[in-house]
Tab-separated table of C-alpha atoms in Angstrom:
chain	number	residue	atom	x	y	z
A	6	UNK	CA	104.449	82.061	107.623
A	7	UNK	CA	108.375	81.691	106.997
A	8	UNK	CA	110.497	85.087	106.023
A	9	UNK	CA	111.332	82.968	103.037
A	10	UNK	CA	108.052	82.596	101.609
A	11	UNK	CA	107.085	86.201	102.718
A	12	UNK	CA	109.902	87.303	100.871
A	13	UNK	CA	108.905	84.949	97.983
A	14	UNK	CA	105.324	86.012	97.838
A	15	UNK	CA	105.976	89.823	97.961
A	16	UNK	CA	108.716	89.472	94.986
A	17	UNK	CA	105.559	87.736	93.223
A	18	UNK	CA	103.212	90.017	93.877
A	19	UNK	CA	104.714	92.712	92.826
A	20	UNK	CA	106.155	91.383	89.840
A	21	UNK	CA	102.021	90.275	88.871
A	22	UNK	CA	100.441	94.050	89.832
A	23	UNK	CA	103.663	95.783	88.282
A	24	UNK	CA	102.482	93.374	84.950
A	25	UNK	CA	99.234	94.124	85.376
A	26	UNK	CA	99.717	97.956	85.938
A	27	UNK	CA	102.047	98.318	82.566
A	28	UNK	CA	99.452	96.467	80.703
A	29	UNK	CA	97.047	98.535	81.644
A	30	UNK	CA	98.793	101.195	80.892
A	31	UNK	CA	100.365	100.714	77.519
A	32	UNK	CA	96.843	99.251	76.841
A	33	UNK	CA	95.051	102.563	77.160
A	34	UNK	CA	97.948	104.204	75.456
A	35	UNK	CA	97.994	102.360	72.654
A	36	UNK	CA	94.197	102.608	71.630
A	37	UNK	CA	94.477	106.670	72.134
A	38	UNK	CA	97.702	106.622	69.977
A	39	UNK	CA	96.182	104.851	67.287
A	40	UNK	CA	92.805	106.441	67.622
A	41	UNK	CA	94.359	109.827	67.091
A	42	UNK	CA	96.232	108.699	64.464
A	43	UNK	CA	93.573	107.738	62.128
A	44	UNK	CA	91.810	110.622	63.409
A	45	UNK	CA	94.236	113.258	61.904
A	46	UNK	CA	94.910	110.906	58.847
A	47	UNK	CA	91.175	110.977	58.039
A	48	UNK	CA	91.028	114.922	58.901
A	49	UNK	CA	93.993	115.296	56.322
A	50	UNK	CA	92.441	113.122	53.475
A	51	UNK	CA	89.525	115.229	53.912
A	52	UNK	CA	91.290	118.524	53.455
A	53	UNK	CA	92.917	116.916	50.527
A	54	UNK	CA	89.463	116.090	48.709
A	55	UNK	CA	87.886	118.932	49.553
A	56	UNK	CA	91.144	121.273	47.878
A	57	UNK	CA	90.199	118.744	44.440
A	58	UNK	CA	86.614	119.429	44.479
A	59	UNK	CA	85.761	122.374	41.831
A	60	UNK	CA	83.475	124.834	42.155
A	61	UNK	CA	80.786	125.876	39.491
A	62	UNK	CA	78.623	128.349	40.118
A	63	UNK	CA	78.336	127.927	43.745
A	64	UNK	CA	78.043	124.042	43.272
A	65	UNK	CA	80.458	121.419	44.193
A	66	UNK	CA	81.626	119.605	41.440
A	67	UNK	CA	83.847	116.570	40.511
A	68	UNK	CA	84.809	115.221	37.105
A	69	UNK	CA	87.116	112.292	36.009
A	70	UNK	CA	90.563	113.815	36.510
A	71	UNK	CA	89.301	114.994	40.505
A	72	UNK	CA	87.510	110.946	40.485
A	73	UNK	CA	91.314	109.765	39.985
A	74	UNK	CA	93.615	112.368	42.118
A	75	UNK	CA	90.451	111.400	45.396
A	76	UNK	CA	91.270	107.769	44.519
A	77	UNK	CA	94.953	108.007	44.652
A	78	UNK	CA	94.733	109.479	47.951
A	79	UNK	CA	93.159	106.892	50.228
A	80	UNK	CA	93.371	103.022	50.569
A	81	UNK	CA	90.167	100.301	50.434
A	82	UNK	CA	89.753	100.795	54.031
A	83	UNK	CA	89.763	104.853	53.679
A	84	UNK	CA	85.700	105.973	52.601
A	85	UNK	CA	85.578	109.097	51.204
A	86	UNK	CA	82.186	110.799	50.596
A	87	UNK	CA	81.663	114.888	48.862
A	88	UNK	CA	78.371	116.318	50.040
A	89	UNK	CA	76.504	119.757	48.455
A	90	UNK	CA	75.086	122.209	50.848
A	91	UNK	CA	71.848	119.942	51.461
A	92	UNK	CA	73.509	116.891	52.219
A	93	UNK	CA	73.012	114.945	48.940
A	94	UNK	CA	76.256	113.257	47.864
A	95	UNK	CA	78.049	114.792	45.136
A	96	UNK	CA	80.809	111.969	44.620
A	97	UNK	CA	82.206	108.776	46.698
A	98	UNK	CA	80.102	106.446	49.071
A	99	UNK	CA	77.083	106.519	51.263
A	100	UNK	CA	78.028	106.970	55.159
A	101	UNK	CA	77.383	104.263	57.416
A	102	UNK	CA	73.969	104.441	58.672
A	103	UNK	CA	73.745	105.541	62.443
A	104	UNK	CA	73.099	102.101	64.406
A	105	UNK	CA	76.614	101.407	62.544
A	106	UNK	CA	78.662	104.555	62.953
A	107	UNK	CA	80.255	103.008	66.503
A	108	UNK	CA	82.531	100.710	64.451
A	109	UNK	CA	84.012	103.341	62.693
A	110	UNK	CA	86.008	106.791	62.828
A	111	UNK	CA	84.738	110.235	60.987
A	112	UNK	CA	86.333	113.539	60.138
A	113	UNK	CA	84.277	116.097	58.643
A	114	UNK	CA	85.996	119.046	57.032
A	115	UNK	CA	83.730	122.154	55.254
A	116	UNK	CA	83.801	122.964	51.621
A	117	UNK	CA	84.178	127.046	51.705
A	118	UNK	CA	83.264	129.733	48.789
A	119	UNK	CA	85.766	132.340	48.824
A	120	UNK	CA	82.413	134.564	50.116
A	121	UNK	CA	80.590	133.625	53.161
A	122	UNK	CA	78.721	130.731	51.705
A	123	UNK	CA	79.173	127.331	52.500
A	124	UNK	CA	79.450	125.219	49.292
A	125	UNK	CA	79.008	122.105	51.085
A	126	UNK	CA	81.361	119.586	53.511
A	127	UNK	CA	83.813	116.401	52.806
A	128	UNK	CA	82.999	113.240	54.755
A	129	UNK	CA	85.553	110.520	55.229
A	130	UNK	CA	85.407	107.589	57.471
A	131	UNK	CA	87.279	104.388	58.066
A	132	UNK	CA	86.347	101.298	60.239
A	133	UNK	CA	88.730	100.842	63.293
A	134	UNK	CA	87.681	97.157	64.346
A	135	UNK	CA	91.589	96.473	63.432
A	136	UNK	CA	92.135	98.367	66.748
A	137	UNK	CA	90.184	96.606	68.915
A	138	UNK	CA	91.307	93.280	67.529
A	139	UNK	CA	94.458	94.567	68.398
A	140	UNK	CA	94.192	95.593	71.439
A	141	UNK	CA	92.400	91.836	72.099
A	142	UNK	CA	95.836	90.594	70.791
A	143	UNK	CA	97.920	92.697	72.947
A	144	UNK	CA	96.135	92.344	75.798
A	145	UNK	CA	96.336	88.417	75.426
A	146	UNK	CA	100.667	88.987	74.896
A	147	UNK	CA	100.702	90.744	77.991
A	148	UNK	CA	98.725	88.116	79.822
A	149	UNK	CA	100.989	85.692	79.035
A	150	UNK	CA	104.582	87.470	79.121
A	151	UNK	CA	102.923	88.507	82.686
A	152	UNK	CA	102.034	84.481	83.298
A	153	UNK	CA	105.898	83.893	82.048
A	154	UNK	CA	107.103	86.815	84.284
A	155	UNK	CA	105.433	85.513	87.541
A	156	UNK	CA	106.526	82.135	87.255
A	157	UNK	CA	110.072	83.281	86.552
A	158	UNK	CA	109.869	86.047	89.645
A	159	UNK	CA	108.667	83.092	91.599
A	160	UNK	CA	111.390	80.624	91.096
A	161	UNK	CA	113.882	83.640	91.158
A	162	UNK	CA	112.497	85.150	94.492
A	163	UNK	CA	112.871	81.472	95.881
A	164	UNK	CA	116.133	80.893	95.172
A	165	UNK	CA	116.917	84.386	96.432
A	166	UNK	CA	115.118	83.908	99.357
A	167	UNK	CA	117.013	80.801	100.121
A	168	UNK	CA	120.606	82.742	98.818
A	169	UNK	CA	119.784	85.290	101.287
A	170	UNK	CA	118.428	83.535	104.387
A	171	UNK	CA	120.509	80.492	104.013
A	172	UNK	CA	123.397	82.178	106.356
A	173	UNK	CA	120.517	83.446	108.649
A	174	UNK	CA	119.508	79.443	108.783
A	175	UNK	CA	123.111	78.626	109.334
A	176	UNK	CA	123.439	80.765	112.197
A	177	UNK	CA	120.332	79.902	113.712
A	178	UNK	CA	121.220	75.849	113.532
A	179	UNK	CA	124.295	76.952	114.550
A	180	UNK	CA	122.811	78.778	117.659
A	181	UNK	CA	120.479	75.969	118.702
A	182	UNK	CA	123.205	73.080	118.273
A	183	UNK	CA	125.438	75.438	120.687
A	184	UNK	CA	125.890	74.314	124.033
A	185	UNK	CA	127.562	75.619	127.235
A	186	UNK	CA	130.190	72.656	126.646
A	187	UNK	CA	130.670	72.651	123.111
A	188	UNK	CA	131.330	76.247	121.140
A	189	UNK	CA	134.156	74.992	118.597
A	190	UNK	CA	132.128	74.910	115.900
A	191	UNK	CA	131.343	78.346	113.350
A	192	UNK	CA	129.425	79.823	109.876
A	193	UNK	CA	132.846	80.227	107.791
A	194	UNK	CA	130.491	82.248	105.562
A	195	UNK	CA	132.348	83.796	102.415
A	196	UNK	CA	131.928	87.131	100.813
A	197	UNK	CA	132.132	90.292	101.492
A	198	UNK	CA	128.617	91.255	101.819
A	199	UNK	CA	126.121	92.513	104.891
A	200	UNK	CA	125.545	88.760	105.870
A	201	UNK	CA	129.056	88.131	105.157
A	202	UNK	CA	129.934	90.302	107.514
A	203	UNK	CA	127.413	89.337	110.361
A	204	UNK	CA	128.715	85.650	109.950
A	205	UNK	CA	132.099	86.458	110.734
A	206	UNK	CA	130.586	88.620	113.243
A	207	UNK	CA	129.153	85.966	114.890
A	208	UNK	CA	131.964	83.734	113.908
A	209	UNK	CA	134.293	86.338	116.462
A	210	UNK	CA	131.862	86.348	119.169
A	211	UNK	CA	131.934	82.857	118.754
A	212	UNK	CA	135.333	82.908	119.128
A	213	UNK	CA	135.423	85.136	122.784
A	214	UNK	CA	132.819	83.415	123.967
A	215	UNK	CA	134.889	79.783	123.696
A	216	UNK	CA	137.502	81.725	125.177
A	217	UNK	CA	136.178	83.041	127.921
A	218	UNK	CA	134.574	79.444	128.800
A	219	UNK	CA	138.033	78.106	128.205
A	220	UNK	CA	139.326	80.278	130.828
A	221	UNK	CA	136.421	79.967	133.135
A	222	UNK	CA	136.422	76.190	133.208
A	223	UNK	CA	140.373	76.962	133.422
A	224	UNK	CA	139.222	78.842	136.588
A	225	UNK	CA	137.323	76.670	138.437
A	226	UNK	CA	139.162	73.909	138.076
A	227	UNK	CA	142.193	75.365	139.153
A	228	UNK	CA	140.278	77.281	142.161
A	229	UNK	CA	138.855	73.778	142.956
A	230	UNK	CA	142.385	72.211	143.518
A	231	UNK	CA	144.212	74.960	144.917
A	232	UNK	CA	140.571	75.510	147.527
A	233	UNK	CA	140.858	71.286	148.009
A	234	UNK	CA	144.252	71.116	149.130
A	235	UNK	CA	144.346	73.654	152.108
A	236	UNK	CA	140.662	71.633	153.209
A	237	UNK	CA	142.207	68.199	152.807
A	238	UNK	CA	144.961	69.421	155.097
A	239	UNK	CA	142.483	70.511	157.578
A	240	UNK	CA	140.466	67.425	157.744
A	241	UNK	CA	143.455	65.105	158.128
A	242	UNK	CA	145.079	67.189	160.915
A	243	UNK	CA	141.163	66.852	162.949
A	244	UNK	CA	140.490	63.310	161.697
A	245	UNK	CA	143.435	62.242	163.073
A	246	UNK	CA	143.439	64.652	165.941
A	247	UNK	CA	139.927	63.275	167.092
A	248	UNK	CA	140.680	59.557	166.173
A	249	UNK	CA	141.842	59.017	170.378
A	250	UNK	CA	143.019	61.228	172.842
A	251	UNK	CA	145.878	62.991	173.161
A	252	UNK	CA	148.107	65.267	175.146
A	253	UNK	CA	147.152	69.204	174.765
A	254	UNK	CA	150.821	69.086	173.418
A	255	UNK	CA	149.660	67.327	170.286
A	256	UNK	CA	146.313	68.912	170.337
A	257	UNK	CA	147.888	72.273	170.173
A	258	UNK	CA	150.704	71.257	167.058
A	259	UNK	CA	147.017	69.693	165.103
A	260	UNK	CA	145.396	73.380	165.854
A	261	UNK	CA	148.365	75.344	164.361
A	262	UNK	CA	148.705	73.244	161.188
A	263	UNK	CA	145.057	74.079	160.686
A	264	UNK	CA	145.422	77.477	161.148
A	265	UNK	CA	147.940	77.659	158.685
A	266	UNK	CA	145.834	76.174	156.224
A	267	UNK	CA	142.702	78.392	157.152
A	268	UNK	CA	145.170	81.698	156.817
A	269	UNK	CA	146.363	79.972	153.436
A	270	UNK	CA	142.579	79.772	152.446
A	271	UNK	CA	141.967	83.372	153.616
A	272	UNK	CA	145.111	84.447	151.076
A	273	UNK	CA	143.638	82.327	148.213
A	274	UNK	CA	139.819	83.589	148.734
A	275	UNK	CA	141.411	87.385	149.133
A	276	UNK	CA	143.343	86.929	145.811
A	277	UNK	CA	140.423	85.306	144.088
A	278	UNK	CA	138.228	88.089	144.641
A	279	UNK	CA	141.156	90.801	143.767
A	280	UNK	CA	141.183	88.998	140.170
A	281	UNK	CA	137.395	88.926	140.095
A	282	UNK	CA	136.895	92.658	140.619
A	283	UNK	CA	135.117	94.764	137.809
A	284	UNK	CA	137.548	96.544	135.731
A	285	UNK	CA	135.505	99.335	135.228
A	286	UNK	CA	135.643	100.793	138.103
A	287	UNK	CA	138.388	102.699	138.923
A	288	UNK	CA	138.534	105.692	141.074
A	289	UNK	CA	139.439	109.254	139.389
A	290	UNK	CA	142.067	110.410	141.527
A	291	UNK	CA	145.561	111.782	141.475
A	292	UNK	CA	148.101	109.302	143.175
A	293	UNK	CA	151.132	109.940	143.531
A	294	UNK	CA	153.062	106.638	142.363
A	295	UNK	CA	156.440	107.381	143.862
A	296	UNK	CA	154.838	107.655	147.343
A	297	UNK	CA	152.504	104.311	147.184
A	298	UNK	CA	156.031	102.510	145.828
A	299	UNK	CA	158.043	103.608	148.712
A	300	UNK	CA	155.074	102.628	151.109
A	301	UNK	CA	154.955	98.908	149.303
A	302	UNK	CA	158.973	98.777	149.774
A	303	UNK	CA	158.787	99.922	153.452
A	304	UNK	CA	156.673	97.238	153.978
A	305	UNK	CA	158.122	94.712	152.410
A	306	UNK	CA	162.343	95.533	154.040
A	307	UNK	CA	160.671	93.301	156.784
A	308	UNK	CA	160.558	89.932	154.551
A	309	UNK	CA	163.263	90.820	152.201
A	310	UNK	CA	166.745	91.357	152.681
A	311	UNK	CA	166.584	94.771	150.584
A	312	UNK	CA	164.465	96.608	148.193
A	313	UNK	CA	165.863	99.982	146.870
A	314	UNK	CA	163.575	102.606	145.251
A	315	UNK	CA	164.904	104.780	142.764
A	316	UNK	CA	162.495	107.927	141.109
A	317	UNK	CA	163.593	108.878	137.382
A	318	UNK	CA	162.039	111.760	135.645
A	319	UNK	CA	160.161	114.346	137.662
A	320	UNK	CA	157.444	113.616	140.289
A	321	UNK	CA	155.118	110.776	138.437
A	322	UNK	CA	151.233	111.307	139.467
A	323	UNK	CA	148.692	109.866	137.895
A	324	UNK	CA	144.765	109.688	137.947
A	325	UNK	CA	143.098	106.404	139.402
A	326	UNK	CA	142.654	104.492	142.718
A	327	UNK	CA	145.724	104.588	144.615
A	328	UNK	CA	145.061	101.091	146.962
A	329	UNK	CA	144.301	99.652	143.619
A	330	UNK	CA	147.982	100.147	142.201
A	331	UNK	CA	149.519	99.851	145.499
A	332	UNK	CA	148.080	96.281	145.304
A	333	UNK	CA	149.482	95.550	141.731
A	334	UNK	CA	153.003	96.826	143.631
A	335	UNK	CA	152.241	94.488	146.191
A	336	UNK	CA	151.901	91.271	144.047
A	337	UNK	CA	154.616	91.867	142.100
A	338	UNK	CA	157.014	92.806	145.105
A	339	UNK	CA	155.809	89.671	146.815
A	340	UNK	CA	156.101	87.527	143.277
A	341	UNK	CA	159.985	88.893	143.063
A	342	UNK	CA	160.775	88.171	146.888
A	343	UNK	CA	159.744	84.712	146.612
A	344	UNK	CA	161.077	83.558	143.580
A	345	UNK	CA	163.715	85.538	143.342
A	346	UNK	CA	167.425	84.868	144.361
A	347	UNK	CA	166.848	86.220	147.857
A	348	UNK	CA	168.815	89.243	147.187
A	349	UNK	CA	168.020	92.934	146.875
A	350	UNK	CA	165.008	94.373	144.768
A	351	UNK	CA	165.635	97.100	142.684
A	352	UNK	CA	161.921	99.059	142.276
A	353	UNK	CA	162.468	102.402	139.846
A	354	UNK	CA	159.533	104.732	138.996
A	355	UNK	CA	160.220	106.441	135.852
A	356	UNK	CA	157.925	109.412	134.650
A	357	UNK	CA	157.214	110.365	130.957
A	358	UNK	CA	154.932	112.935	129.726
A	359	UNK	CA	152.771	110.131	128.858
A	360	UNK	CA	153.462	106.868	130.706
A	361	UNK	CA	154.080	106.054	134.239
A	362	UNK	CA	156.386	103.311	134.733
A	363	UNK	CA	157.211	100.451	137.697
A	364	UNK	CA	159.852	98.519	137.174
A	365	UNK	CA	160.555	95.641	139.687
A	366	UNK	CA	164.207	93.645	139.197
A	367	UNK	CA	165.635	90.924	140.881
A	368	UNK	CA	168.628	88.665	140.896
A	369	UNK	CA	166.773	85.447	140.747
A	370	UNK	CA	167.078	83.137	137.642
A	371	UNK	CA	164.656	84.949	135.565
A	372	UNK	CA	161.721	84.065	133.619
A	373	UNK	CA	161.373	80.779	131.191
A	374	UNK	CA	160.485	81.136	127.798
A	375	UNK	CA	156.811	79.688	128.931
A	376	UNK	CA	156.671	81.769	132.202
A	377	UNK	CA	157.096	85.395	129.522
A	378	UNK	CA	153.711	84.161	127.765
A	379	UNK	CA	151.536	82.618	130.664
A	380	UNK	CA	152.782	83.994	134.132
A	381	UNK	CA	149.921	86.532	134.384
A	382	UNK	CA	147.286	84.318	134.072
A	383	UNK	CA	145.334	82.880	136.951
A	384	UNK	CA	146.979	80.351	138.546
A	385	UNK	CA	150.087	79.634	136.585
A	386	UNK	CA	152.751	78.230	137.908
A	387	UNK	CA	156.747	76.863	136.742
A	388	UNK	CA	157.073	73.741	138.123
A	389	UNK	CA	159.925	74.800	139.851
A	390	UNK	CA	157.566	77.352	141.507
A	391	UNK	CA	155.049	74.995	143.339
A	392	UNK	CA	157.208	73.801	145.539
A	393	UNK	CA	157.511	77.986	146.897
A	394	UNK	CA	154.220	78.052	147.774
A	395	UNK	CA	152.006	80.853	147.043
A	396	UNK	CA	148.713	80.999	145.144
A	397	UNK	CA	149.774	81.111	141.137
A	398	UNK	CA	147.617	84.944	141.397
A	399	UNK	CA	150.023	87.577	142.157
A	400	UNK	CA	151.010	88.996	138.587
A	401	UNK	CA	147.530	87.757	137.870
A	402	UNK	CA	145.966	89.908	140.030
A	403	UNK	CA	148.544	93.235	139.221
A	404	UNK	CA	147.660	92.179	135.497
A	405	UNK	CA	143.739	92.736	136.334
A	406	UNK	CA	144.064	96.150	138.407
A	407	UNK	CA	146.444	97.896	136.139
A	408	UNK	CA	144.389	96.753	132.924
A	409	UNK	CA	141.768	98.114	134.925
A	410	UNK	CA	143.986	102.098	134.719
A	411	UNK	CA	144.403	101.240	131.283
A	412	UNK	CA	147.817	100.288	131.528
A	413	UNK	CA	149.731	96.996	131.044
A	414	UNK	CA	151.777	94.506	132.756
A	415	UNK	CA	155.646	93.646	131.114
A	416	UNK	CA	157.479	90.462	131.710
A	417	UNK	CA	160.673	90.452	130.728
A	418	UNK	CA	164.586	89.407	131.466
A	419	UNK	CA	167.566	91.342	132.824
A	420	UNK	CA	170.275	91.150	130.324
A	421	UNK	CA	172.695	90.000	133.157
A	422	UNK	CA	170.778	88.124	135.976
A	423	UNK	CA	167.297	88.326	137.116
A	424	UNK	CA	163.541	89.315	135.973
A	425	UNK	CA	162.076	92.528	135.771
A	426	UNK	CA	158.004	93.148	135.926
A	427	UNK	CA	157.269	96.486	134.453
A	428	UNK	CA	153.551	98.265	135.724
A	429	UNK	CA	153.190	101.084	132.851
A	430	UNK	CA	150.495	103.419	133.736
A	431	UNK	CA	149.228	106.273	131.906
A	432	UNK	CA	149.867	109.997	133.142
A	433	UNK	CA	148.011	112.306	134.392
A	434	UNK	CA	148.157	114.500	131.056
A	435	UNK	CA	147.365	110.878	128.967
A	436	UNK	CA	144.385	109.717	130.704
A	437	UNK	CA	141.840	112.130	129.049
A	438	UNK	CA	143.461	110.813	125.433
A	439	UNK	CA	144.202	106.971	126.004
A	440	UNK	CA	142.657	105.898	123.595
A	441	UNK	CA	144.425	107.829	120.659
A	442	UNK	CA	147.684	107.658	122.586
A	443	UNK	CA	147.542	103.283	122.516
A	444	UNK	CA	149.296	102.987	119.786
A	445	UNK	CA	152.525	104.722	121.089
A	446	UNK	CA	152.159	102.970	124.215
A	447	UNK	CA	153.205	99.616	122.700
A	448	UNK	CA	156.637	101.291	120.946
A	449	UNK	CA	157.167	102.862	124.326
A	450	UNK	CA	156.434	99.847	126.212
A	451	UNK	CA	158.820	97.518	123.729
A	452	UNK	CA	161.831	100.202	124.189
A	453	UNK	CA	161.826	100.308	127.830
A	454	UNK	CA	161.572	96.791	127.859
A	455	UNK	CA	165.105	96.786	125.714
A	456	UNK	CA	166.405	99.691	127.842
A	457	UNK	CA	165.781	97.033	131.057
């Protein structure tokens, strides 16, 4: 059975035992309410008649004026009947014999001497078939106002069924028309409500998930061509190396070309899997940021024509993975030394009581407007930057292990000549409060971009 008839059916049925309880109910109330009433109407017209009734000597009595005050007291339907102390009737009717007493309702009230004696007792009766009749009749309403309120509960608990399921149906067409290749498509539920909510719920994870396909399809296809070309290399230089002999002179210049484009491959596979690694994981330890810098810059005065280090602000440490961030330095020392101008590389460490800062300048001709937005992602490259070289994964990869600290990555432009690519990290004293101390991190971020 469908949650929409389930939920039809149970509105139904307890609209119909709700109905039939209340019936039942005011049913029984009804015939005790009424009973009672007659019964203390009769018991009050009896201790009316018998306050008429003289006494004479010890003997009821009832003469023309008491005939017309016991007649103005009850209606046609009232019976009123004065009996003597041995049952015979002074005044008013006969009582119903027994085999008809059911159909009616008694009160009995005693006629008392002002001694002990009992002068006799006042009978009155009244038939209460008009209570069953109407009890017939209201039972029969409240059959049909019940028959009226199922039907309506029924077509009401349908269309509420379908009001409330319908974005549950939506998302679950939604989910089964949803392929691998094609997630553009969403709820757009409206409201504000609970399924409101979990439609543009979905709607958002929708949302990721197309992105993250985007950018895995992005992936491949860019880790296909940069893999191919490096392989096509390769097979030319032995296709054409094993297509006739040749002198050991020749053999030797086909071997080096491949091993440059095996060591190329080694690069691109390293750098793959340095983009690939979980963010999660990051060591807990302190690192001092200065040293790991001036390690990176050591290194790198051997394929650069000068990289200065300055320190600003006290000694900057840190807690995380310290071959991690020396890494991000890495990339982003290498990214500056190639495209660059070829001159010195100014590398400054600046320490805040919150923030840990890298910042790498060069004199090269800065970032394009394009290059600010997309140069961390994987594989992006300026045109004017293929024909460098290089894998399109440097900042790409700094991007991944500082997000991975919970810092960021900054691209911006000296004001004179030159880029600068700012590593912010949080301090030591941050890292147990990063996430209450985000919001600051952006206004910090944006002035030390303006300060570069």
């Amino acid at each position: 059975m469908s949650l929409r008839r389930c939920i039809a059916l149970t509105i139904t049925a307890l609209v119909a035992v709700t109905s039939i309880v209340f019936a039942g109910i005011s049913l029984a109330v009804l015939d005790r309410t009424l009973r009672a009433e007659m019964d203390a109407k009769l018991m009050t017209l009896s201790l009316a008649v018998g306050q008429i009734v003289d006494d004479h000597g010890g003997k009821l009595s009832v003469d023309a004026e008491d005939i017309a005050q016991i007649q103005s007291l009850h209606g046609s339907d009232e019976h009123v009947a004065v009996l003597d102390r041995a049952g015979r009737i002074v005044y008013g009717e006969k009582p119903p014999a027994a085999a008809q007493r059911s159909a009616y309702r008694f009160a009995r009230t005693t006629k008392l001497q002002r001694t002990t004696s009992g002068l006799g007792s006042i009978l009155t009766w009244q038939n209460d078939r008009w209570i069953a009749e109407l009890r017939r009749t209201s039972l029969l309403t409240f059959i049909i106002v019940g028959l009226v309120l199922v039907v309506v509960a029924t077509i009401f608990s349908r269309a509420l069924a379908d009001a409330v399921l319908g974005p549950v149906d939506r998302i679950a067409a939604l989910a089964e028309q949803i392929e691998g290749r094609d997630l553009s498509k969403r709820i757009d539920a409206r409201g504000h409500d609970e399924l409101a909510r979990l439609c543009a719920s979905f709607d958002r994870m929708l949302d990721r998930l197309e992105a993250s396909f985007e950018t895995e399809r992005r992936f491949v296809a860019d880790a296909s061509h940069e893999l191919r070309t490096p392989l096509a290399v390769a097979r030319a230089e032995t296709d054409l190396a094993l297509r006739r002999p040749r002198e050991p002179r020749e053999y030797r210049s086909a071997l080096q070309s491949i091993d440059r484009e095996i060591t190329r491959l080694e690069l691109l596979v390293d750098d793959l899997l340095d983009t690939m690694r979980d963010r999660a994981i990051v060591p807990n330890e302190p690192v001092n940021v200065a040293a790991v810098v001036g390690r990176v810059a050591e290194r790198m005065r051997t394929t650069s024509r000068g990289v200065r280090v300055a320190v600003v602000g006290g000694t900057p440490v840190i807690r995380g993975h310290g071959e991690s961030i020396e890494r991000a330095a890495t990339a982003v020392l290498h990214n500056a030394a190639t495209h660059g101008g070829g001159g010195e590389i100014e590398v400054s460490v600046v320490a805040d009581p919150q923030w840990v800062r890298i910042d790498v300048a060069d004199d090269g001709p800065g970032f394009a407007d394009e290059a600010l937005t997309h140069a961390t992602e994987r594989f992006w490259r300026a045109d004017s930057a293929r024909s460098r070289g290089g894998t399109g994964l440097g900042l790409s990869i700094a991007r991944v292990l500082i997000e991975a600290h919970g810092g960021e990555v900054m691209l911006a432009n000296r004001p004179e000549r030159g880029a600068i690519v700012s590593l912010v990290l949080p301090s030591s004293q941050s890292r147990s409060s990063m996430s209450s101390s985000s919001s600051s991190s952006s206004s910090s971020s944006s002035s030390w971009s303006s300060k570069s």
